[in-house]
mmCIF file of C-alpha atoms in Angstrom:
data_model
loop_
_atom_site.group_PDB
_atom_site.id
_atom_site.type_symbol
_atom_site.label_atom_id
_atom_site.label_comp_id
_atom_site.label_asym_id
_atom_site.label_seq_id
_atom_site.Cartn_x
_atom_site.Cartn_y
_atom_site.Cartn_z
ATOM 1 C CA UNK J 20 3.075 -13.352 203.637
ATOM 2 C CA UNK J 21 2.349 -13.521 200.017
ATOM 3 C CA UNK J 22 4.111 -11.098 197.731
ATOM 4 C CA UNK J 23 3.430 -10.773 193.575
ATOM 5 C CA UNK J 24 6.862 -10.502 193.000
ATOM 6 C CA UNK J 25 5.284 -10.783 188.893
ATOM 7 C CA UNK J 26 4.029 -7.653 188.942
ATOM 8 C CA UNK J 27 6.158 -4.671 187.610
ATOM 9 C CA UNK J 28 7.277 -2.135 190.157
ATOM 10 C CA UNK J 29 5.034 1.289 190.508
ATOM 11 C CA UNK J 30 6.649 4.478 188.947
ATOM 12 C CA UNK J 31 9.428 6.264 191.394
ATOM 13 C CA UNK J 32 8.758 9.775 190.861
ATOM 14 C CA UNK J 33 10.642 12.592 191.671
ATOM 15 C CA UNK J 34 11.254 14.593 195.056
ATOM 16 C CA UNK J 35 8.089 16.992 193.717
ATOM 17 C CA UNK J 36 6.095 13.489 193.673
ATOM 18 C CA UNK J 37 3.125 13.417 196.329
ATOM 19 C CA UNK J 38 4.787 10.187 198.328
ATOM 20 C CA UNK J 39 8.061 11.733 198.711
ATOM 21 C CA UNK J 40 8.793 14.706 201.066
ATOM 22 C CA UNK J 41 9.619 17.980 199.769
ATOM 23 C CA UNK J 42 11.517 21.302 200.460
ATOM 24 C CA UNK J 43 10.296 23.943 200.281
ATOM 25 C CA UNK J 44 12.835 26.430 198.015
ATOM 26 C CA UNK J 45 10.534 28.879 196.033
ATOM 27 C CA UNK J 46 10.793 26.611 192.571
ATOM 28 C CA UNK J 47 8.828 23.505 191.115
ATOM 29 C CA UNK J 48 11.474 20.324 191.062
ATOM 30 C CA UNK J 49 11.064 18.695 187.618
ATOM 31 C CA UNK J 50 9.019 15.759 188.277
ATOM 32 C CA UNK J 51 10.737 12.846 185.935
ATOM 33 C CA UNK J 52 9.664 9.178 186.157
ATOM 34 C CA UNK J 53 12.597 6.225 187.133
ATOM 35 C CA UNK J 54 11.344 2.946 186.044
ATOM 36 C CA UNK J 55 12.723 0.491 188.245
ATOM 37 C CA UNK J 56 13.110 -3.518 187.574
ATOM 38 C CA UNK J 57 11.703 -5.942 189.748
ATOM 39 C CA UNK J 58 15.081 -6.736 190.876
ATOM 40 C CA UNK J 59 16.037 -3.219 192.080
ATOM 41 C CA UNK J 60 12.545 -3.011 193.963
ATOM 42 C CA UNK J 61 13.569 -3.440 197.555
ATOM 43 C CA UNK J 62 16.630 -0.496 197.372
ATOM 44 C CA UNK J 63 14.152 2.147 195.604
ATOM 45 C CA UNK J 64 13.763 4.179 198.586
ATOM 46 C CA UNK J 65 17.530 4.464 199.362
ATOM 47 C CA UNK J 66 18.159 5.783 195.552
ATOM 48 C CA UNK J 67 16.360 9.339 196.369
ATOM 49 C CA UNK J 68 19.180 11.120 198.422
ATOM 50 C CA UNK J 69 17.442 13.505 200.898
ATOM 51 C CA UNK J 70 18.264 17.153 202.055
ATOM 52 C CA UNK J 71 20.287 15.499 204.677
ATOM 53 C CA UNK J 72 22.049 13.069 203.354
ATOM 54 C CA UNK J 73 23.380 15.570 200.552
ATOM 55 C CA UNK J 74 27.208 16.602 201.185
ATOM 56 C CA UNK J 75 27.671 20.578 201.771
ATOM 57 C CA UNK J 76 29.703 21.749 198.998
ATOM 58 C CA UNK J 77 32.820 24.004 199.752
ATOM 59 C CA UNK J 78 33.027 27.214 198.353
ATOM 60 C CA UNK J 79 36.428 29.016 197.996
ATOM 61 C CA UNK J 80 36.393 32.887 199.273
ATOM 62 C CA UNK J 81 38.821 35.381 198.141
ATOM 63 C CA UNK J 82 40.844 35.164 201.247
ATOM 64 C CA UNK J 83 40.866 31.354 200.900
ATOM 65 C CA UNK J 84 42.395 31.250 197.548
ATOM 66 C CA UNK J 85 45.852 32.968 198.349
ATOM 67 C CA UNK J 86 48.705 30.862 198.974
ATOM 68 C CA UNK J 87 49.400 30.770 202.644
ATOM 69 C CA UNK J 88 53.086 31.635 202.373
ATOM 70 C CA UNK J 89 51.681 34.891 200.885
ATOM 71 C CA UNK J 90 49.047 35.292 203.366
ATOM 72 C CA UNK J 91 51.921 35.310 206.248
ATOM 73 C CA UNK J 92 54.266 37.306 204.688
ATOM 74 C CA UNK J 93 51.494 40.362 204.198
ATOM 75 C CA UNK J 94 51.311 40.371 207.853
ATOM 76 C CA UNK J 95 53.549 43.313 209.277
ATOM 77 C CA UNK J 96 56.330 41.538 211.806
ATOM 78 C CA UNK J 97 56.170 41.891 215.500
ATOM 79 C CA UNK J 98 57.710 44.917 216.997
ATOM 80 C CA UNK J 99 61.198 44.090 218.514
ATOM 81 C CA UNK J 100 61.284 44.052 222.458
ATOM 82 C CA UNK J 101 62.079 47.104 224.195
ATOM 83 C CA UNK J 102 65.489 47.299 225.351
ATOM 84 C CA UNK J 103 66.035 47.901 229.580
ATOM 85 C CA UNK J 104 67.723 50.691 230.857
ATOM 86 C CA UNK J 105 70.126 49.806 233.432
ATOM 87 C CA UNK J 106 71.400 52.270 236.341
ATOM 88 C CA UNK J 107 73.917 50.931 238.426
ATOM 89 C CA UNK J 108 73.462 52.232 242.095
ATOM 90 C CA UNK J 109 75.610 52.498 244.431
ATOM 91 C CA UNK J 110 76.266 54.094 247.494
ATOM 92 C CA UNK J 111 78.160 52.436 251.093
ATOM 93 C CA UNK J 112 76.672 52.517 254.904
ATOM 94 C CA UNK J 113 74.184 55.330 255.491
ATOM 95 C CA UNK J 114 73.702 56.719 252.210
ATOM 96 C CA UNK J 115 70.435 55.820 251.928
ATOM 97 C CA UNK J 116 70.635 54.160 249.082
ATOM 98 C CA UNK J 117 67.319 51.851 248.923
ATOM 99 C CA UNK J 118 65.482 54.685 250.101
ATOM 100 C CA UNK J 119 66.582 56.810 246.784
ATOM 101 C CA UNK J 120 66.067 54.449 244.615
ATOM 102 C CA UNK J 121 62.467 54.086 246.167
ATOM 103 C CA UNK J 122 61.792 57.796 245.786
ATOM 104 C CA UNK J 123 63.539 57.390 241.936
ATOM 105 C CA UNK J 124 60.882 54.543 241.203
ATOM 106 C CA UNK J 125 58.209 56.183 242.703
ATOM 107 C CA UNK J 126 58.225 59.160 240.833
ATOM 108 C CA UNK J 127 59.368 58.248 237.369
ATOM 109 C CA UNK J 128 58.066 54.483 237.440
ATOM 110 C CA UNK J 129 60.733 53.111 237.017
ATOM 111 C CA UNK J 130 61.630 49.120 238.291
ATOM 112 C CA UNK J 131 63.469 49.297 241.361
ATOM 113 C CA UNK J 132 65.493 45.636 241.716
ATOM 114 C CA UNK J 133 67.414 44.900 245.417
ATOM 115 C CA UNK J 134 70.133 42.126 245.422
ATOM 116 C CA UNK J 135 68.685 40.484 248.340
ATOM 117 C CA UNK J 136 64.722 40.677 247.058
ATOM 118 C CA UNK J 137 65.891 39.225 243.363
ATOM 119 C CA UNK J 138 67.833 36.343 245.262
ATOM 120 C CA UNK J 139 64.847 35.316 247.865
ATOM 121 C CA UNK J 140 62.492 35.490 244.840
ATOM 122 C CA UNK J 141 65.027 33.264 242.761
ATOM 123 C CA UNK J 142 64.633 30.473 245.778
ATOM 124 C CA UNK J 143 61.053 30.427 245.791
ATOM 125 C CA UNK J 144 60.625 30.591 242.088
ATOM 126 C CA UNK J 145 62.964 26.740 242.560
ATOM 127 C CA UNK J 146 64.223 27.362 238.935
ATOM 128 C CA UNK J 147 67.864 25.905 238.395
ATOM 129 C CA UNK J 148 69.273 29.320 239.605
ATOM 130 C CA UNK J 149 67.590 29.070 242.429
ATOM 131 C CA UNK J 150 68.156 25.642 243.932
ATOM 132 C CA UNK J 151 71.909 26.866 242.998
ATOM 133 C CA UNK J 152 71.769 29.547 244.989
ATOM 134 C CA UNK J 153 69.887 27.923 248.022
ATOM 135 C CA UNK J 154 72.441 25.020 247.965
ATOM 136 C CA UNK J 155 75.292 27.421 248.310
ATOM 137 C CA UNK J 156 73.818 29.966 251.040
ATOM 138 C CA UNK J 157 72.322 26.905 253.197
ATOM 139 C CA UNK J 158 76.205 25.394 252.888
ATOM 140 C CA UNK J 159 77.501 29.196 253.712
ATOM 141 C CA UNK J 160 79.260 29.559 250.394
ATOM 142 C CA UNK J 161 79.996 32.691 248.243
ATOM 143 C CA UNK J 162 77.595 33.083 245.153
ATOM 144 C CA UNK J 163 79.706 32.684 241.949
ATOM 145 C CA UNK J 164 79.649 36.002 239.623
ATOM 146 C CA UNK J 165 78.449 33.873 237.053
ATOM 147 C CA UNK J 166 74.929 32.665 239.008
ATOM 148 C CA UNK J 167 74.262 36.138 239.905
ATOM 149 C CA UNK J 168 74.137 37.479 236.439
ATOM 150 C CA UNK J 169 72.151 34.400 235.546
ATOM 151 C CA UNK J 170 69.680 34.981 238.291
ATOM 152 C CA UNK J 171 69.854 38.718 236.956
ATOM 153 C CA UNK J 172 69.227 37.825 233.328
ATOM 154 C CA UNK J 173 66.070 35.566 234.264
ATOM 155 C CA UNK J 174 64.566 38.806 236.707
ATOM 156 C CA UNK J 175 65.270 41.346 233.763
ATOM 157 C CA UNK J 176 63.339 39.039 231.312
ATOM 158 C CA UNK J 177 60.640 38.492 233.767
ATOM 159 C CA UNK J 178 59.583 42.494 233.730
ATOM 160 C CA UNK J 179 56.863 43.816 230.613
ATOM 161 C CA UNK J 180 57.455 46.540 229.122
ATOM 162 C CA UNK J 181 55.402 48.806 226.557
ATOM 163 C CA UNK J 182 56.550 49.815 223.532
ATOM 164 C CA UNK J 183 55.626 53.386 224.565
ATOM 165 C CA UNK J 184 58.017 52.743 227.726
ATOM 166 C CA UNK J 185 61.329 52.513 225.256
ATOM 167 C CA UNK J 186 63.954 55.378 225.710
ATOM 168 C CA UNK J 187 61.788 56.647 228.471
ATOM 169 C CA UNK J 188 62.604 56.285 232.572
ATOM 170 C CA UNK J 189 59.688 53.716 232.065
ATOM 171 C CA UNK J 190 62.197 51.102 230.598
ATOM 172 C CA UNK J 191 64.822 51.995 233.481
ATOM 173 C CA UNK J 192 65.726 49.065 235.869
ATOM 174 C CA UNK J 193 67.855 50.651 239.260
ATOM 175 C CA UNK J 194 70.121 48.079 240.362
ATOM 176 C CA UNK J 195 70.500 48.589 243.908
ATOM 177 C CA UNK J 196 73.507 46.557 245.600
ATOM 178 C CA UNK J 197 74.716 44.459 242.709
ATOM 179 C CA UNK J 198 76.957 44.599 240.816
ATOM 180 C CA UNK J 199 79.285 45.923 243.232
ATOM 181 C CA UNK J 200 82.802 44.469 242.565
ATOM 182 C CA UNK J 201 85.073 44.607 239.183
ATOM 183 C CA UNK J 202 84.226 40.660 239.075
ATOM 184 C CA UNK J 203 81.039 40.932 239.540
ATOM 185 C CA UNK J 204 80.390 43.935 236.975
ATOM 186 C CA UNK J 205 82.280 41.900 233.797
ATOM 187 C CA UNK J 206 80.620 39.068 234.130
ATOM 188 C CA UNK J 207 77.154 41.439 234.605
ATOM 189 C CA UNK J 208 78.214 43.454 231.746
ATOM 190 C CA UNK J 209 78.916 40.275 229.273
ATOM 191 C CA UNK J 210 75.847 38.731 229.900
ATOM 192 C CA UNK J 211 74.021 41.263 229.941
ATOM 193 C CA UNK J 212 75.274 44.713 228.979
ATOM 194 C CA UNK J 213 76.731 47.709 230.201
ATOM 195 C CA UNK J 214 74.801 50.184 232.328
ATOM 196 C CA UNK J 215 73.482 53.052 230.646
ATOM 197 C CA UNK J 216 74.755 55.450 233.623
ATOM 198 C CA UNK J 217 75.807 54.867 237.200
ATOM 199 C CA UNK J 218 74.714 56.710 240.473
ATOM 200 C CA UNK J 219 77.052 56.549 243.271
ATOM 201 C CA UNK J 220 75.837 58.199 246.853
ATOM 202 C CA UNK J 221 78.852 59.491 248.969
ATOM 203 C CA UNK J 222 78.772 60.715 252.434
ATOM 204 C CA UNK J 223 81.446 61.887 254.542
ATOM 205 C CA UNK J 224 83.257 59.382 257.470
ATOM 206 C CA UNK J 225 82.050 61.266 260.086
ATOM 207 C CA UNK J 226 78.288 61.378 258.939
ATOM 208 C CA UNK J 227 78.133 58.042 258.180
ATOM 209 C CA UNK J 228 79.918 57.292 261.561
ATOM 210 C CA UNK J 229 76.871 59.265 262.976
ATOM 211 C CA UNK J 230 74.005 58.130 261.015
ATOM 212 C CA UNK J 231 75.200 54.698 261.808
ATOM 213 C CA UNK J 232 74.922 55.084 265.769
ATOM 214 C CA UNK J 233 71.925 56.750 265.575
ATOM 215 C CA UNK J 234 70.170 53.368 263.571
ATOM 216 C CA UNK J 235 72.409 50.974 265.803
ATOM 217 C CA UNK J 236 71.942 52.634 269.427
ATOM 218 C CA UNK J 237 73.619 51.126 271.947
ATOM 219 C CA UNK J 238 74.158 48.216 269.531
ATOM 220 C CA UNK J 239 76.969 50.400 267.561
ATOM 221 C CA UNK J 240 80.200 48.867 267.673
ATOM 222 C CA UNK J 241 82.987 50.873 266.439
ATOM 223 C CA UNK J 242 85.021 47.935 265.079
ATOM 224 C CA UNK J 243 81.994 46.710 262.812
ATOM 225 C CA UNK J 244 81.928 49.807 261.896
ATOM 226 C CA UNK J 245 85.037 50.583 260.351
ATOM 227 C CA UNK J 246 85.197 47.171 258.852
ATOM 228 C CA UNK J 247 81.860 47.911 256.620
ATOM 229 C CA UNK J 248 83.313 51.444 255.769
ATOM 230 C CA UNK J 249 86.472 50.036 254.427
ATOM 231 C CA UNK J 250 85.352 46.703 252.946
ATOM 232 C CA UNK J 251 82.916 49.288 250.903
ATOM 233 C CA UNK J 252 85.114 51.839 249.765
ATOM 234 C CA UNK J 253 87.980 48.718 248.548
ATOM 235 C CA UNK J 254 85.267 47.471 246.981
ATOM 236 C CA UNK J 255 83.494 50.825 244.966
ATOM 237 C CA UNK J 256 86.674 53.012 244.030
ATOM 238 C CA UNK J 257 87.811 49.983 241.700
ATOM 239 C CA UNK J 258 84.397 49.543 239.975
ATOM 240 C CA UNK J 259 83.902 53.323 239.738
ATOM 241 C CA UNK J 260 87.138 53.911 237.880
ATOM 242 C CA UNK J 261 86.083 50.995 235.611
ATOM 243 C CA UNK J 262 82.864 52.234 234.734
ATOM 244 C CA UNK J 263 84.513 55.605 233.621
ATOM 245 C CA UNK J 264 87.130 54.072 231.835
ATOM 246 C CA UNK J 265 84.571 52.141 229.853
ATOM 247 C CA UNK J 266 82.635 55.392 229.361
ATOM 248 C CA UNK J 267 79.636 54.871 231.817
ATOM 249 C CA UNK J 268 78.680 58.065 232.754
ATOM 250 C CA UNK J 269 79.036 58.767 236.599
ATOM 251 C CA UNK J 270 77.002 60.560 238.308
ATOM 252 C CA UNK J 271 78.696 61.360 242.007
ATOM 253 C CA UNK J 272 75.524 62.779 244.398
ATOM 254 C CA UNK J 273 76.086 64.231 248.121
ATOM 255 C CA UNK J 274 74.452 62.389 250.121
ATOM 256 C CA UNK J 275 74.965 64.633 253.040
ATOM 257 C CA UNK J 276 71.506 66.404 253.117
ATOM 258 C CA UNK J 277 68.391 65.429 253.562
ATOM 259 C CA UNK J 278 66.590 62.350 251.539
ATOM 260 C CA UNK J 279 64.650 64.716 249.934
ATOM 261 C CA UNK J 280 67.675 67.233 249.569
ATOM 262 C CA UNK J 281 69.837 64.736 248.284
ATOM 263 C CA UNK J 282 66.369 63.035 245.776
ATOM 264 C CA UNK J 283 66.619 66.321 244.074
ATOM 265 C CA UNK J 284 69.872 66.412 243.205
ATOM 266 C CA UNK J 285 69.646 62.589 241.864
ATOM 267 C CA UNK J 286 67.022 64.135 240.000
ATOM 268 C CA UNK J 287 69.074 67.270 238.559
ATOM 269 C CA UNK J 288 72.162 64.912 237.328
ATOM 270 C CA UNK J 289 70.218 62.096 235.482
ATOM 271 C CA UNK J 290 67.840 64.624 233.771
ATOM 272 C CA UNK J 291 65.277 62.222 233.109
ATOM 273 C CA UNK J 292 62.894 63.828 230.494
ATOM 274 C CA UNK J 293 61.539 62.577 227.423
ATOM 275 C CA UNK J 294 64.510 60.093 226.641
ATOM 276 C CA UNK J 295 66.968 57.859 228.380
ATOM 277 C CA UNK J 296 69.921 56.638 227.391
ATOM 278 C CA UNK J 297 73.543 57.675 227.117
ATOM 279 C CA UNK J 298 74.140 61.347 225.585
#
C-alpha cells in the first residue's frame, strides 16, 4: 500500500477537537494545536492520555494526616477482665451438696463447676491437661494437685463474663468437690487465688447414716459407710481450719432440714446483694 510519507502530518488537536472523544464536565477544554513531525506520526494517538488511562490522585483527609502512633494512643484502653469470685463448697455424704449449689446458681446466676463434669470435659476437649488426665485415670493413678489446678485454671478462663457481672454473684464460680484437701487447696490457691468465702454443709452422723440407706436401699453397707464418713471428715476439718487461719470467711450451714430449709439459710449467711467479695 502506498503511503506519502512527504507530506506533513495533519494538526493533533485537543480533547475538545471533533475526532477525539470528549467528557462531558460542564466547561469548554482549551482547544490548542500539537504539530507533530513526520517521524512522531505513527505514536500520535497514544500521546492524548484518556479519562481512563489518567492515574486517580490521592487526597489526604484530616484523619489521614495524624501520625498513627497518635491515632492509637487517643483510643481509650480496653477495660481490664473481670475478676471470678470463687466459693469453695463443701459439704461430706448426704449433705446435698450439688443440689445447693444448683439452687445457688439457679437463683443468683451464678457458674456452678463439679470436679467430675470439669475433668470429663477436660478429656474430650484432648488439650494437654486432658490427655494427662486420661492417661492417669485409664492407668488407675491419683491426679497430681498440680494438673487439677491446671485443668481448673483453663475451665475458669473458658467462662465470659460482663463487665456489669464484676463484684456481683454474676462473677461467682461455686466449686463443688474440689479443692478438698490442704494439698490440693495450696496448690489451687497459688495458681489461682484464694477463695473469696467458703460454704461448708454439716449434718449430723445419724442423719447422714439415714439419708444414706434411704438412697442405697438394700445396697447400704454399713462398712462403706463409715469409711466415706471418716475419709471425709480427715479430709475437711484440716482444710477448714486452714481456710480460717488464712482469713477465708466460713460460713458453717445445717444441713439438717429440708433442701429448701437449709437453701435459705445458704442464702442468709452469704448475703449476696449488690456486691461480692470479702467484707
Amino acid at each position: 500500500v502506498a503511503t506519502a510519507a512527504a507530506e506533513p502530518s495533519p494538526p493533533v488537536r485537543s480533547a475538545a477537537s471533533p475526532t477525539q472523544p470528549t467528557v462531558a464536565t460542564g466547561k469548554p477544554e482549551p482547544q490548542s494545536v500539537v504539530h507533530i513531525g513526520p517521524a512522531k506520526a505513527a505514536a500520535a494517538p497514544a500521546a492524548l492520555p484518556t479519562v481512563a488511562q489518567a492515574a486517580p490522585v490521592a487526597t489526604a483527609t484530616a484523619a489521614d494526616s495524624t501520625p498513627m502512633p497518635e491515632r492509637a494512643a487517643s483510643l481509650p484502653p480496653p477495660p481490664p477482665p473481670v475478676a471470678k469470685q470463687l466459693v469453695l463448697v463443701l459439704g461430706g455424704p448426704g449433705t446435698g451438696l450439688s443440689e445447693q449449689c444448683a439452687l445457688l446458681a439457679e437463683q443468683f446466676g451464678c457458674q456452678h463447676l463439679v470436679v467430675g463434669r470439669v475433668m470429663r470435659d477436660a478429656v474430650l476437649s484432648e488439650s494437654e491437661e486432658g490427655k494427662r488426665v486420661a492417661t492417669l485415670l485409664n492407668d488407675g493413678k491419683n491426679l497430681p494437685a498440680e494438673l487439677y489446678a491446671a485443668v481448673y485454671q483453663r475451665a475458669l478462663a473458658a467462662i465470659p463474663l460482663e463487665q456489669a457481672a464484676a463484684r456481683t454473684p454474676l462473677a461467682a464460680v461455686l466449686l463443688d468437690g474440689y479443692p478438698r484437701t490442704v494439698e490440693n487447696y495450696h496448690v489451687f490457691a497459688a495458681a489461682l487465688g484464694a477463695p473469696v468465702m467458703a460454704i461448708v454443709l454439716e449434718l449430723s452422723d445419724a442423719a447422714t447414716r439415714d439419708r444414706a440407706e434411704q438412697a442405697e436401699g438394700e445396697l447400704y453397707d454399713e462398712e462403706a459407710f463409715l469409711k466415706r464418713l471418716g475419709g471425709f471428715a480427715k479430709r475437711t476439718a484440716p482444710l477448714v481450719s486452714v481456710l480460717e487461719a488464712n482469713g477465708v470467711p466460713v460460713h458453717r450451714i445445717d444441713a439438717n432440714g429440708t433442701d429448701a430449709e437449709v437453701h435459705s439459710a445458704v442464702c442468709a449467711a452469704v448475703r449476696w446483694g449488690a456486691t461480692l467479695g470479702r467484707a
